[in-house]
Amino acid sequence: MLTRVHHVGLVVRRLEDGLALWRDRLGLEISAQATVADQGVKAALLAIGRSEIELLEPIDEQGGVATFLAKRGEGLHHVCFETPDVAADLAGARERGFPLIDEVPRPGLAGSICFLHPKGTAGVLVEFATPPGDSVHAGHAGHGPLAGLALRDVRARSRDGAAAAELFTTRLGLERRGETTVAVGGVHLHFVASDGPEGLAGLILEVDDLVAARGALGALGAATTDEGVTLAPDRCHGVPITVAAR
Ligand code: CO
C-alpha cells in the first residue's frame, strides 16, 4: 500500500550545484546522502514538508542516470512512493501486469527500492521505497521568508490525463481528487493534457508567506502568475517550479 510521495528524484550535473539551490538557497535539510554504486550516482535526500527531494549526480557514464542527463539534460527524473512493504507492492504490480525495471527490491538511498517501467505508468518513472526502520522525516522545511516550504503538487504531461489518473487510482491505489488529479499523503499528482512527450513536468511548492518568498526568490527569476511565483527552470537545474501560497 502506497502511503505518501516519499520523494521526487531530480538529475543534476553536479550534486554540489543541486545542494546550492535546494539546501543553501531554499533552506532544506539533508536527511541522507550517499554514493549508490548500484545506480551509478552520488545522491542526497532533502526534506520538503510531506515529502523529500532526491538529487542524483551520475558518476558512471554507462548508468541510466548518465544516459538520462546526456539525452534530456538536468531535470525531473522520477517520483517515489513510500510503502511499508516494497516486496509486496512490487509483487502486486507484477500481478497487475505493470512492466518492471526491477524484478526484486534492491538497496537505494531511500531504503529498499524498486522501479516500474514508465511505459506502464503514463510515461512517469515510478519508484517504490520502504525506508529503513530508524529513518526520521523532518516534516518541516525552509525558514525566514521561505518558512513552511512544502511539496504540494507534482505535474506530469499526459496524452490522456483522465486515463492516467484512472490508472494511478485503480491500479496503484492512490486517491482520486479530480478528473486528472490523484493524491497520496497530502501531495497531488496532476496530469496535464499534452501532445508532447509524456512524463514529469513540474513541481508546485507552497509557503506560508508568498510575498516574502517572492522577495527571497528574485535571483531565481521569480515571475508572478495566476498560480503564484514561477521560477526560471534554467536557474533551477531544469526543474519548472511554481511557489504558491498555502
Ligand atoms: Co529515488
PDB file of C-alpha atoms and ligand atoms in Angstrom:
ATOM      1  CA  MET A   1       0.000   0.000   0.000  1.00  0.00           C
ATOM      2  CA  LEU A   2       1.432   3.352  -1.093  1.00  0.00           C
ATOM      3  CA  THR A   3       1.275   5.850   1.780  1.00  0.00           C
ATOM      4  CA  ARG A   4       2.945   9.055   0.548  1.00  0.00           C
ATOM      5  CA  VAL A   5       5.123  10.611  -2.104  1.00  0.00           C
ATOM      6  CA  HIS A   6       8.414   9.731  -0.442  1.00  0.00           C
ATOM      7  CA  HIS A   7      10.435  11.873  -2.852  1.00  0.00           C
ATOM      8  CA  VAL A   8      10.779  13.334  -6.306  1.00  0.00           C
ATOM      9  CA  GLY A   9      14.088  12.439  -7.995  1.00  0.00           C
ATOM     10  CA  LEU A  10      15.959  15.178  -9.881  1.00  0.00           C
ATOM     11  CA  VAL A  11      19.017  14.665 -12.077  1.00  0.00           C
ATOM     12  CA  VAL A  12      21.741  17.286 -11.662  1.00  0.00           C
ATOM     13  CA  ARG A  13      25.086  17.586 -13.413  1.00  0.00           C
ATOM     14  CA  ARG A  14      26.854  18.184 -10.072  1.00  0.00           C
ATOM     15  CA  LEU A  15      25.414  17.327  -6.669  1.00  0.00           C
ATOM     16  CA  GLU A  16      27.073  20.415  -5.169  1.00  0.00           C
ATOM     17  CA  ASP A  17      25.147  22.676  -7.576  1.00  0.00           C
ATOM     18  CA  GLY A  18      21.867  20.966  -6.669  1.00  0.00           C
ATOM     19  CA  LEU A  19      22.654  21.438  -2.975  1.00  0.00           C
ATOM     20  CA  ALA A  20      23.465  25.116  -3.599  1.00  0.00           C
ATOM     21  CA  LEU A  21      19.854  25.541  -4.753  1.00  0.00           C
ATOM     22  CA  TRP A  22      17.828  23.184  -2.553  1.00  0.00           C
ATOM     23  CA  ARG A  23      19.867  23.338   0.671  1.00  0.00           C
ATOM     24  CA  ASP A  24      21.573  26.721   0.615  1.00  0.00           C
ATOM     25  CA  ARG A  25      19.018  28.902  -1.171  1.00  0.00           C
ATOM     26  CA  LEU A  26      15.718  27.150  -0.374  1.00  0.00           C
ATOM     27  CA  GLY A  27      16.764  26.079   3.139  1.00  0.00           C
ATOM     28  CA  LEU A  28      16.090  22.335   3.048  1.00  0.00           C
ATOM     29  CA  GLU A  29      17.979  19.982   5.356  1.00  0.00           C
ATOM     30  CA  ILE A  30      19.790  16.885   4.121  1.00  0.00           C
ATOM     31  CA  SER A  31      18.239  13.737   5.592  1.00  0.00           C
ATOM     32  CA  ALA A  32      20.508  11.242   3.802  1.00  0.00           C
ATOM     33  CA  GLN A  33      23.482  11.374   1.450  1.00  0.00           C
ATOM     34  CA  ALA A  34      25.468   8.528  -0.133  1.00  0.00           C
ATOM     35  CA  THR A  35      27.128   7.135  -3.212  1.00  0.00           C
ATOM     36  CA  VAL A  36      24.889   4.375  -4.593  1.00  0.00           C
ATOM     37  CA  ALA A  37      27.263   2.397  -6.825  1.00  0.00           C
ATOM     38  CA  ASP A  38      24.467   0.115  -7.997  1.00  0.00           C
ATOM     39  CA  GLN A  39      22.635   3.066  -9.582  1.00  0.00           C
ATOM     40  CA  GLY A  40      25.834   4.874 -10.644  1.00  0.00           C
ATOM     41  CA  VAL A  41      25.004   8.007  -8.668  1.00  0.00           C
ATOM     42  CA  LYS A  42      26.022  10.323  -5.871  1.00  0.00           C
ATOM     43  CA  ALA A  43      22.736  11.189  -4.194  1.00  0.00           C
ATOM     44  CA  ALA A  44      21.188  13.285  -1.436  1.00  0.00           C
ATOM     45  CA  LEU A  45      17.706  13.405   0.088  1.00  0.00           C
ATOM     46  CA  LEU A  46      16.366  16.703   1.494  1.00  0.00           C
ATOM     47  CA  ALA A  47      13.120  17.010   3.454  1.00  0.00           C
ATOM     48  CA  ILE A  48      10.453  19.335   1.994  1.00  0.00           C
ATOM     49  CA  GLY A  49       7.255  19.243   4.022  1.00  0.00           C
ATOM     50  CA  ARG A  50       5.379  15.990   3.492  1.00  0.00           C
ATOM     51  CA  SER A  51       7.969  14.683   1.091  1.00  0.00           C
ATOM     52  CA  GLU A  52      11.614  14.877   0.042  1.00  0.00           C
ATOM     53  CA  ILE A  53      13.729  15.947  -2.903  1.00  0.00           C
ATOM     54  CA  GLU A  54      16.297  13.414  -4.132  1.00  0.00           C
ATOM     55  CA  LEU A  55      19.259  14.849  -6.056  1.00  0.00           C
ATOM     56  CA  LEU A  56      21.100  12.445  -8.362  1.00  0.00           C
ATOM     57  CA  GLU A  57      24.506  13.140  -9.907  1.00  0.00           C
ATOM     58  CA  PRO A  58      25.654  10.424 -12.323  1.00  0.00           C
ATOM     59  CA  ILE A  59      29.141   9.065 -11.608  1.00  0.00           C
ATOM     60  CA  ASP A  60      29.032   6.086 -14.003  1.00  0.00           C
ATOM     61  CA  GLU A  61      28.744   7.083 -17.630  1.00  0.00           C
ATOM     62  CA  GLN A  62      27.228   3.703 -18.517  1.00  0.00           C
ATOM     63  CA  GLY A  63      24.433   4.147 -15.952  1.00  0.00           C
ATOM     64  CA  GLY A  64      20.797   5.050 -16.597  1.00  0.00           C
ATOM     65  CA  VAL A  65      21.068   8.441 -14.892  1.00  0.00           C
ATOM     66  CA  ALA A  66      24.088   9.410 -17.028  1.00  0.00           C
ATOM     67  CA  THR A  67      22.139   8.396 -20.140  1.00  0.00           C
ATOM     68  CA  PHE A  68      19.167  10.477 -18.984  1.00  0.00           C
ATOM     69  CA  LEU A  69      21.414  13.519 -18.407  1.00  0.00           C
ATOM     70  CA  ALA A  70      23.071  13.154 -21.823  1.00  0.00           C
ATOM     71  CA  LYS A  71      19.718  12.833 -23.632  1.00  0.00           C
ATOM     72  CA  ARG A  72      17.452  15.208 -21.739  1.00  0.00           C
ATOM     73  CA  GLY A  73      19.688  17.361 -19.574  1.00  0.00           C
ATOM     74  CA  GLU A  74      19.077  18.214 -15.934  1.00  0.00           C
ATOM     75  CA  GLY A  75      15.560  17.979 -14.551  1.00  0.00           C
ATOM     76  CA  LEU A  76      12.747  15.840 -13.146  1.00  0.00           C
ATOM     77  CA  HIS A  77      13.555  12.115 -13.258  1.00  0.00           C
ATOM     78  CA  HIS A  78      11.147  10.020 -11.143  1.00  0.00           C
ATOM     79  CA  VAL A  79       8.542  10.020  -8.402  1.00  0.00           C
ATOM     80  CA  CYS A  80       8.895   7.631  -5.461  1.00  0.00           C
ATOM     81  CA  PHE A  81       6.001   6.326  -3.372  1.00  0.00           C
ATOM     82  CA  GLU A  82       6.606   5.024   0.151  1.00  0.00           C
ATOM     83  CA  THR A  83       5.231   1.632   1.149  1.00  0.00           C
ATOM     84  CA  PRO A  84       5.662  -0.350   4.367  1.00  0.00           C
ATOM     85  CA  ASP A  85       6.390  -3.462   2.238  1.00  0.00           C
ATOM     86  CA  VAL A  86       8.185  -2.818  -1.044  1.00  0.00           C
ATOM     87  CA  ALA A  87       8.307  -6.536  -1.948  1.00  0.00           C
ATOM     88  CA  ALA A  88       4.525  -6.860  -1.582  1.00  0.00           C
ATOM     89  CA  ASP A  89       3.809  -3.781  -3.719  1.00  0.00           C
ATOM     90  CA  LEU A  90       6.298  -4.946  -6.350  1.00  0.00           C
ATOM     91  CA  ALA A  91       4.594  -8.371  -6.442  1.00  0.00           C
ATOM     92  CA  GLY A  92       1.206  -6.653  -6.722  1.00  0.00           C
ATOM     93  CA  ALA A  93       2.412  -4.508  -9.627  1.00  0.00           C
ATOM     94  CA  ARG A  94       3.740  -7.608 -11.385  1.00  0.00           C
ATOM     95  CA  GLU A  95       0.396  -9.416 -10.919  1.00  0.00           C
ATOM     96  CA  ARG A  96      -1.459  -6.446 -12.399  1.00  0.00           C
ATOM     97  CA  GLY A  97       0.757  -6.581 -15.462  1.00  0.00           C
ATOM     98  CA  PHE A  98       2.944  -3.498 -14.921  1.00  0.00           C
ATOM     99  CA  PRO A  99       6.214  -3.732 -16.841  1.00  0.00           C
ATOM    100  CA  LEU A 100       9.065  -3.647 -14.297  1.00  0.00           C
ATOM    101  CA  ILE A 101      12.619  -2.360 -14.297  1.00  0.00           C
ATOM    102  CA  ASP A 102      13.475  -4.288 -11.112  1.00  0.00           C
ATOM    103  CA  GLU A 103      12.290  -7.855 -10.585  1.00  0.00           C
ATOM    104  CA  VAL A 104      13.332  -7.751  -6.919  1.00  0.00           C
ATOM    105  CA  PRO A 105      13.852  -4.835  -4.496  1.00  0.00           C
ATOM    106  CA  ARG A 106      17.405  -3.506  -4.118  1.00  0.00           C
ATOM    107  CA  PRO A 107      19.125  -1.070  -1.747  1.00  0.00           C
ATOM    108  CA  GLY A 108      18.830   2.625  -2.606  1.00  0.00           C
ATOM    109  CA  LEU A 109      19.236   5.921  -0.780  1.00  0.00           C
ATOM    110  CA  ALA A 110      15.572   5.833   0.345  1.00  0.00           C
ATOM    111  CA  GLY A 111      15.830   2.276   1.713  1.00  0.00           C
ATOM    112  CA  SER A 112      14.718  -0.879  -0.098  1.00  0.00           C
ATOM    113  CA  ILE A 113      13.570   0.294  -3.527  1.00  0.00           C
ATOM    114  CA  CYS A 114      12.411  -0.806  -6.977  1.00  0.00           C
ATOM    115  CA  PHE A 115      11.404   0.892 -10.221  1.00  0.00           C
ATOM    116  CA  LEU A 116       8.465   0.235 -12.551  1.00  0.00           C
ATOM    117  CA  HIS A 117       8.925   0.864 -16.278  1.00  0.00           C
ATOM    118  CA  PRO A 118       7.479   4.232 -17.384  1.00  0.00           C
ATOM    119  CA  LYS A 119       5.781   2.635 -20.409  1.00  0.00           C
ATOM    120  CA  GLY A 120       3.244   1.147 -17.960  1.00  0.00           C
ATOM    121  CA  THR A 121       2.703   4.319 -15.901  1.00  0.00           C
ATOM    122  CA  ALA A 122       1.745   7.043 -18.394  1.00  0.00           C
ATOM    123  CA  GLY A 123       5.382   7.945 -19.075  1.00  0.00           C
ATOM    124  CA  VAL A 124       6.128   8.653 -15.408  1.00  0.00           C
ATOM    125  CA  LEU A 125       9.105   6.743 -13.967  1.00  0.00           C
ATOM    126  CA  VAL A 126       7.768   5.334 -10.668  1.00  0.00           C
ATOM    127  CA  GLU A 127       9.841   4.087  -7.731  1.00  0.00           C
ATOM    128  CA  PHE A 128       8.580   2.287  -4.622  1.00  0.00           C
ATOM    129  CA  ALA A 129      10.589   2.565  -1.384  1.00  0.00           C
ATOM    130  CA  THR A 130      10.446   1.153   2.118  1.00  0.00           C
ATOM    131  CA  PRO A 131      12.658   3.396   4.262  1.00  0.00           C
ATOM    132  CA  PRO A 132      14.886   1.871   6.946  1.00  0.00           C
ATOM    133  CA  GLY A 133      13.071   1.390  10.267  1.00  0.00           C
ATOM    134  CA  ASP A 134      15.142   4.046  12.032  1.00  0.00           C
ATOM    135  CA  SER A 135      14.629   6.816   9.454  1.00  0.00           C
ATOM    136  CA  VAL A 136      13.079  10.047  10.674  1.00  0.00           C
ATOM    137  CA  HIS A 137      11.269  12.504   8.417  1.00  0.00           C
ATOM    138  CA  ALA A 138      11.890  16.142   9.389  1.00  0.00           C
ATOM    139  CA  GLY A 139       8.401  17.287   8.336  1.00  0.00           C
ATOM    140  CA  HIS A 140       9.355  20.957   8.103  1.00  0.00           C
ATOM    141  CA  ALA A 141      11.490  22.894   5.670  1.00  0.00           C
ATOM    142  CA  GLY A 142      12.565  26.392   4.757  1.00  0.00           C
ATOM    143  CA  HIS A 143      12.983  29.284   7.185  1.00  0.00           C
ATOM    144  CA  GLY A 144      12.667  33.065   7.251  1.00  0.00           C
ATOM    145  CA  PRO A 145      10.809  34.189   4.113  1.00  0.00           C
ATOM    146  CA  LEU A 146      10.536  30.556   2.946  1.00  0.00           C
ATOM    147  CA  ALA A 147       9.037  29.240   6.206  1.00  0.00           C
ATOM    148  CA  GLY A 148       6.683  26.321   5.727  1.00  0.00           C
ATOM    149  CA  LEU A 149       8.122  25.340   2.339  1.00  0.00           C
ATOM    150  CA  ALA A 150       6.462  22.072   1.297  1.00  0.00           C
ATOM    151  CA  LEU A 151       5.838  19.985  -1.808  1.00  0.00           C
ATOM    152  CA  ARG A 152       2.175  20.308  -2.834  1.00  0.00           C
ATOM    153  CA  ASP A 153       1.799  19.041  -6.417  1.00  0.00           C
ATOM    154  CA  VAL A 154       3.783  17.020  -8.902  1.00  0.00           C
ATOM    155  CA  ARG A 155       2.769  17.704 -12.507  1.00  0.00           C
ATOM    156  CA  ALA A 156       3.036  15.299 -15.406  1.00  0.00           C
ATOM    157  CA  ARG A 157       2.245  15.713 -19.098  1.00  0.00           C
ATOM    158  CA  SER A 158      -0.121  13.097 -20.419  1.00  0.00           C
ATOM    159  CA  ARG A 159      -1.890  12.474 -23.727  1.00  0.00           C
ATOM    160  CA  ASP A 160      -4.980  11.406 -21.746  1.00  0.00           C
ATOM    161  CA  GLY A 161      -4.946  12.894 -18.242  1.00  0.00           C
ATOM    162  CA  ALA A 162      -8.171  11.209 -17.129  1.00  0.00           C
ATOM    163  CA  ALA A 163      -6.906   7.785 -18.206  1.00  0.00           C
ATOM    164  CA  ALA A 164      -3.611   8.386 -16.383  1.00  0.00           C
ATOM    165  CA  ALA A 165      -5.467   9.418 -13.208  1.00  0.00           C
ATOM    166  CA  GLU A 166      -7.653   6.307 -13.534  1.00  0.00           C
ATOM    167  CA  LEU A 167      -4.562   4.090 -13.846  1.00  0.00           C
ATOM    168  CA  PHE A 168      -2.914   5.588 -10.745  1.00  0.00           C
ATOM    169  CA  THR A 169      -6.110   5.160  -8.690  1.00  0.00           C
ATOM    170  CA  THR A 170      -7.479   1.784  -9.778  1.00  0.00           C
ATOM    171  CA  ARG A 171      -4.159   0.003 -10.333  1.00  0.00           C
ATOM    172  CA  LEU A 172      -1.769   1.711  -7.903  1.00  0.00           C
ATOM    173  CA  GLY A 173      -4.267   2.583  -5.173  1.00  0.00           C
ATOM    174  CA  LEU A 174      -3.849   6.371  -4.986  1.00  0.00           C
ATOM    175  CA  GLU A 175      -6.851   8.593  -4.081  1.00  0.00           C
ATOM    176  CA  ARG A 176      -8.796  10.239  -6.914  1.00  0.00           C
ATOM    177  CA  ARG A 177      -9.073  14.004  -6.361  1.00  0.00           C
ATOM    178  CA  GLY A 178     -10.481  15.158  -9.679  1.00  0.00           C
ATOM    179  CA  GLU A 179     -10.762  14.343 -13.373  1.00  0.00           C
ATOM    180  CA  THR A 180      -6.991  14.393 -13.874  1.00  0.00           C
ATOM    181  CA  THR A 181      -5.692  14.550 -10.293  1.00  0.00           C
ATOM    182  CA  VAL A 182      -4.740  11.884  -7.765  1.00  0.00           C
ATOM    183  CA  ALA A 183      -3.202  12.216  -4.299  1.00  0.00           C
ATOM    184  CA  VAL A 184      -1.391  10.282  -1.610  1.00  0.00           C
ATOM    185  CA  GLY A 185      -0.200  11.500   1.785  1.00  0.00           C
ATOM    186  CA  GLY A 186      -1.316  15.062   1.068  1.00  0.00           C
ATOM    187  CA  VAL A 187       0.674  15.510  -2.174  1.00  0.00           C
ATOM    188  CA  HIS A 188      -1.177  15.712  -5.505  1.00  0.00           C
ATOM    189  CA  LEU A 189      -0.122  14.188  -8.799  1.00  0.00           C
ATOM    190  CA  HIS A 190      -1.753  16.187 -11.564  1.00  0.00           C
ATOM    191  CA  PHE A 191      -1.829  15.074 -15.190  1.00  0.00           C
ATOM    192  CA  VAL A 192      -1.806  17.977 -17.638  1.00  0.00           C
ATOM    193  CA  ALA A 193      -3.074  17.273 -21.160  1.00  0.00           C
ATOM    194  CA  SER A 194      -0.288  17.492 -23.730  1.00  0.00           C
ATOM    195  CA  ASP A 195       0.511  16.164 -27.175  1.00  0.00           C
ATOM    196  CA  GLY A 196       4.228  16.381 -26.346  1.00  0.00           C
ATOM    197  CA  PRO A 197       6.329  13.696 -24.683  1.00  0.00           C
ATOM    198  CA  GLU A 198       4.685  12.220 -21.573  1.00  0.00           C
ATOM    199  CA  GLY A 199       6.385  12.379 -18.186  1.00  0.00           C
ATOM    200  CA  LEU A 200       7.073  14.587 -15.203  1.00  0.00           C
ATOM    201  CA  ALA A 201       6.628  18.279 -15.999  1.00  0.00           C
ATOM    202  CA  GLY A 202       6.958  20.394 -12.864  1.00  0.00           C
ATOM    203  CA  LEU A 203       6.601  20.914  -9.117  1.00  0.00           C
ATOM    204  CA  ILE A 204       4.324  23.190  -7.132  1.00  0.00           C
ATOM    205  CA  LEU A 205       5.689  24.122  -3.730  1.00  0.00           C
ATOM    206  CA  GLU A 206       3.795  26.036  -1.051  1.00  0.00           C
ATOM    207  CA  VAL A 207       4.989  28.555   1.522  1.00  0.00           C
ATOM    208  CA  ASP A 208       3.403  30.355   4.472  1.00  0.00           C
ATOM    209  CA  ASP A 209       4.026  33.850   3.062  1.00  0.00           C
ATOM    210  CA  LEU A 210       4.133  34.197  -0.738  1.00  0.00           C
ATOM    211  CA  VAL A 211       5.043  37.923  -0.710  1.00  0.00           C
ATOM    212  CA  ALA A 212       8.077  37.292   1.493  1.00  0.00           C
ATOM    213  CA  ALA A 213       9.019  34.235  -0.589  1.00  0.00           C
ATOM    214  CA  ARG A 214       8.858  36.226  -3.822  1.00  0.00           C
ATOM    215  CA  GLY A 215      11.316  38.740  -2.413  1.00  0.00           C
ATOM    216  CA  ALA A 216      13.701  35.970  -1.383  1.00  0.00           C
ATOM    217  CA  LEU A 217      13.456  34.182  -4.749  1.00  0.00           C
ATOM    218  CA  GLY A 218      14.198  37.149  -7.016  1.00  0.00           C
ATOM    219  CA  ALA A 219      17.591  35.759  -8.040  1.00  0.00           C
ATOM    220  CA  LEU A 220      15.825  32.660  -9.405  1.00  0.00           C
ATOM    221  CA  GLY A 221      13.886  34.748 -11.917  1.00  0.00           C
ATOM    222  CA  ALA A 222      10.666  34.808  -9.886  1.00  0.00           C
ATOM    223  CA  ALA A 223       7.711  35.904 -12.060  1.00  0.00           C
ATOM    224  CA  THR A 224       4.172  36.310 -10.735  1.00  0.00           C
ATOM    225  CA  THR A 225       1.406  34.290 -12.434  1.00  0.00           C
ATOM    226  CA  ASP A 226      -2.177  33.338 -11.526  1.00  0.00           C
ATOM    227  CA  GLU A 227      -0.844  30.315  -9.666  1.00  0.00           C
ATOM    228  CA  GLY A 228       1.855  32.028  -7.632  1.00  0.00           C
ATOM    229  CA  VAL A 229       5.509  32.721  -8.323  1.00  0.00           C
ATOM    230  CA  THR A 230       7.156  30.827 -11.164  1.00  0.00           C
ATOM    231  CA  LEU A 231      10.918  30.305 -11.084  1.00  0.00           C
ATOM    232  CA  ALA A 232      13.115  30.144 -14.188  1.00  0.00           C
ATOM    233  CA  PRO A 233      13.866  26.447 -14.937  1.00  0.00           C
ATOM    234  CA  ASP A 234      17.363  27.300 -16.203  1.00  0.00           C
ATOM    235  CA  ARG A 235      18.206  28.643 -12.724  1.00  0.00           C
ATOM    236  CA  CYS A 236      16.652  25.563 -11.054  1.00  0.00           C
ATOM    237  CA  HIS A 237      18.599  22.811 -12.868  1.00  0.00           C
ATOM    238  CA  GLY A 238      15.883  22.217 -15.437  1.00  0.00           C
ATOM    239  CA  VAL A 239      13.004  21.851 -12.966  1.00  0.00           C
ATOM    240  CA  PRO A 240       9.914  24.013 -13.621  1.00  0.00           C
ATOM    241  CA  ILE A 241       8.911  25.227 -10.137  1.00  0.00           C
ATOM    242  CA  THR A 242       5.905  27.276  -9.059  1.00  0.00           C
ATOM    243  CA  VAL A 243       5.704  28.561  -5.491  1.00  0.00           C
ATOM    244  CA  ALA A 244       2.159  29.125  -4.201  1.00  0.00           C
ATOM    245  CA  ALA A 245       0.589  30.434  -1.016  1.00  0.00           C
ATOM    246  CA  ARG A 246      -0.535  27.763   1.430  1.00  0.00           C
TER     247      ARG A 246
HETATM  248 CO    CO B   1      14.512   7.856  -5.927  1.00  0.00          CO
END
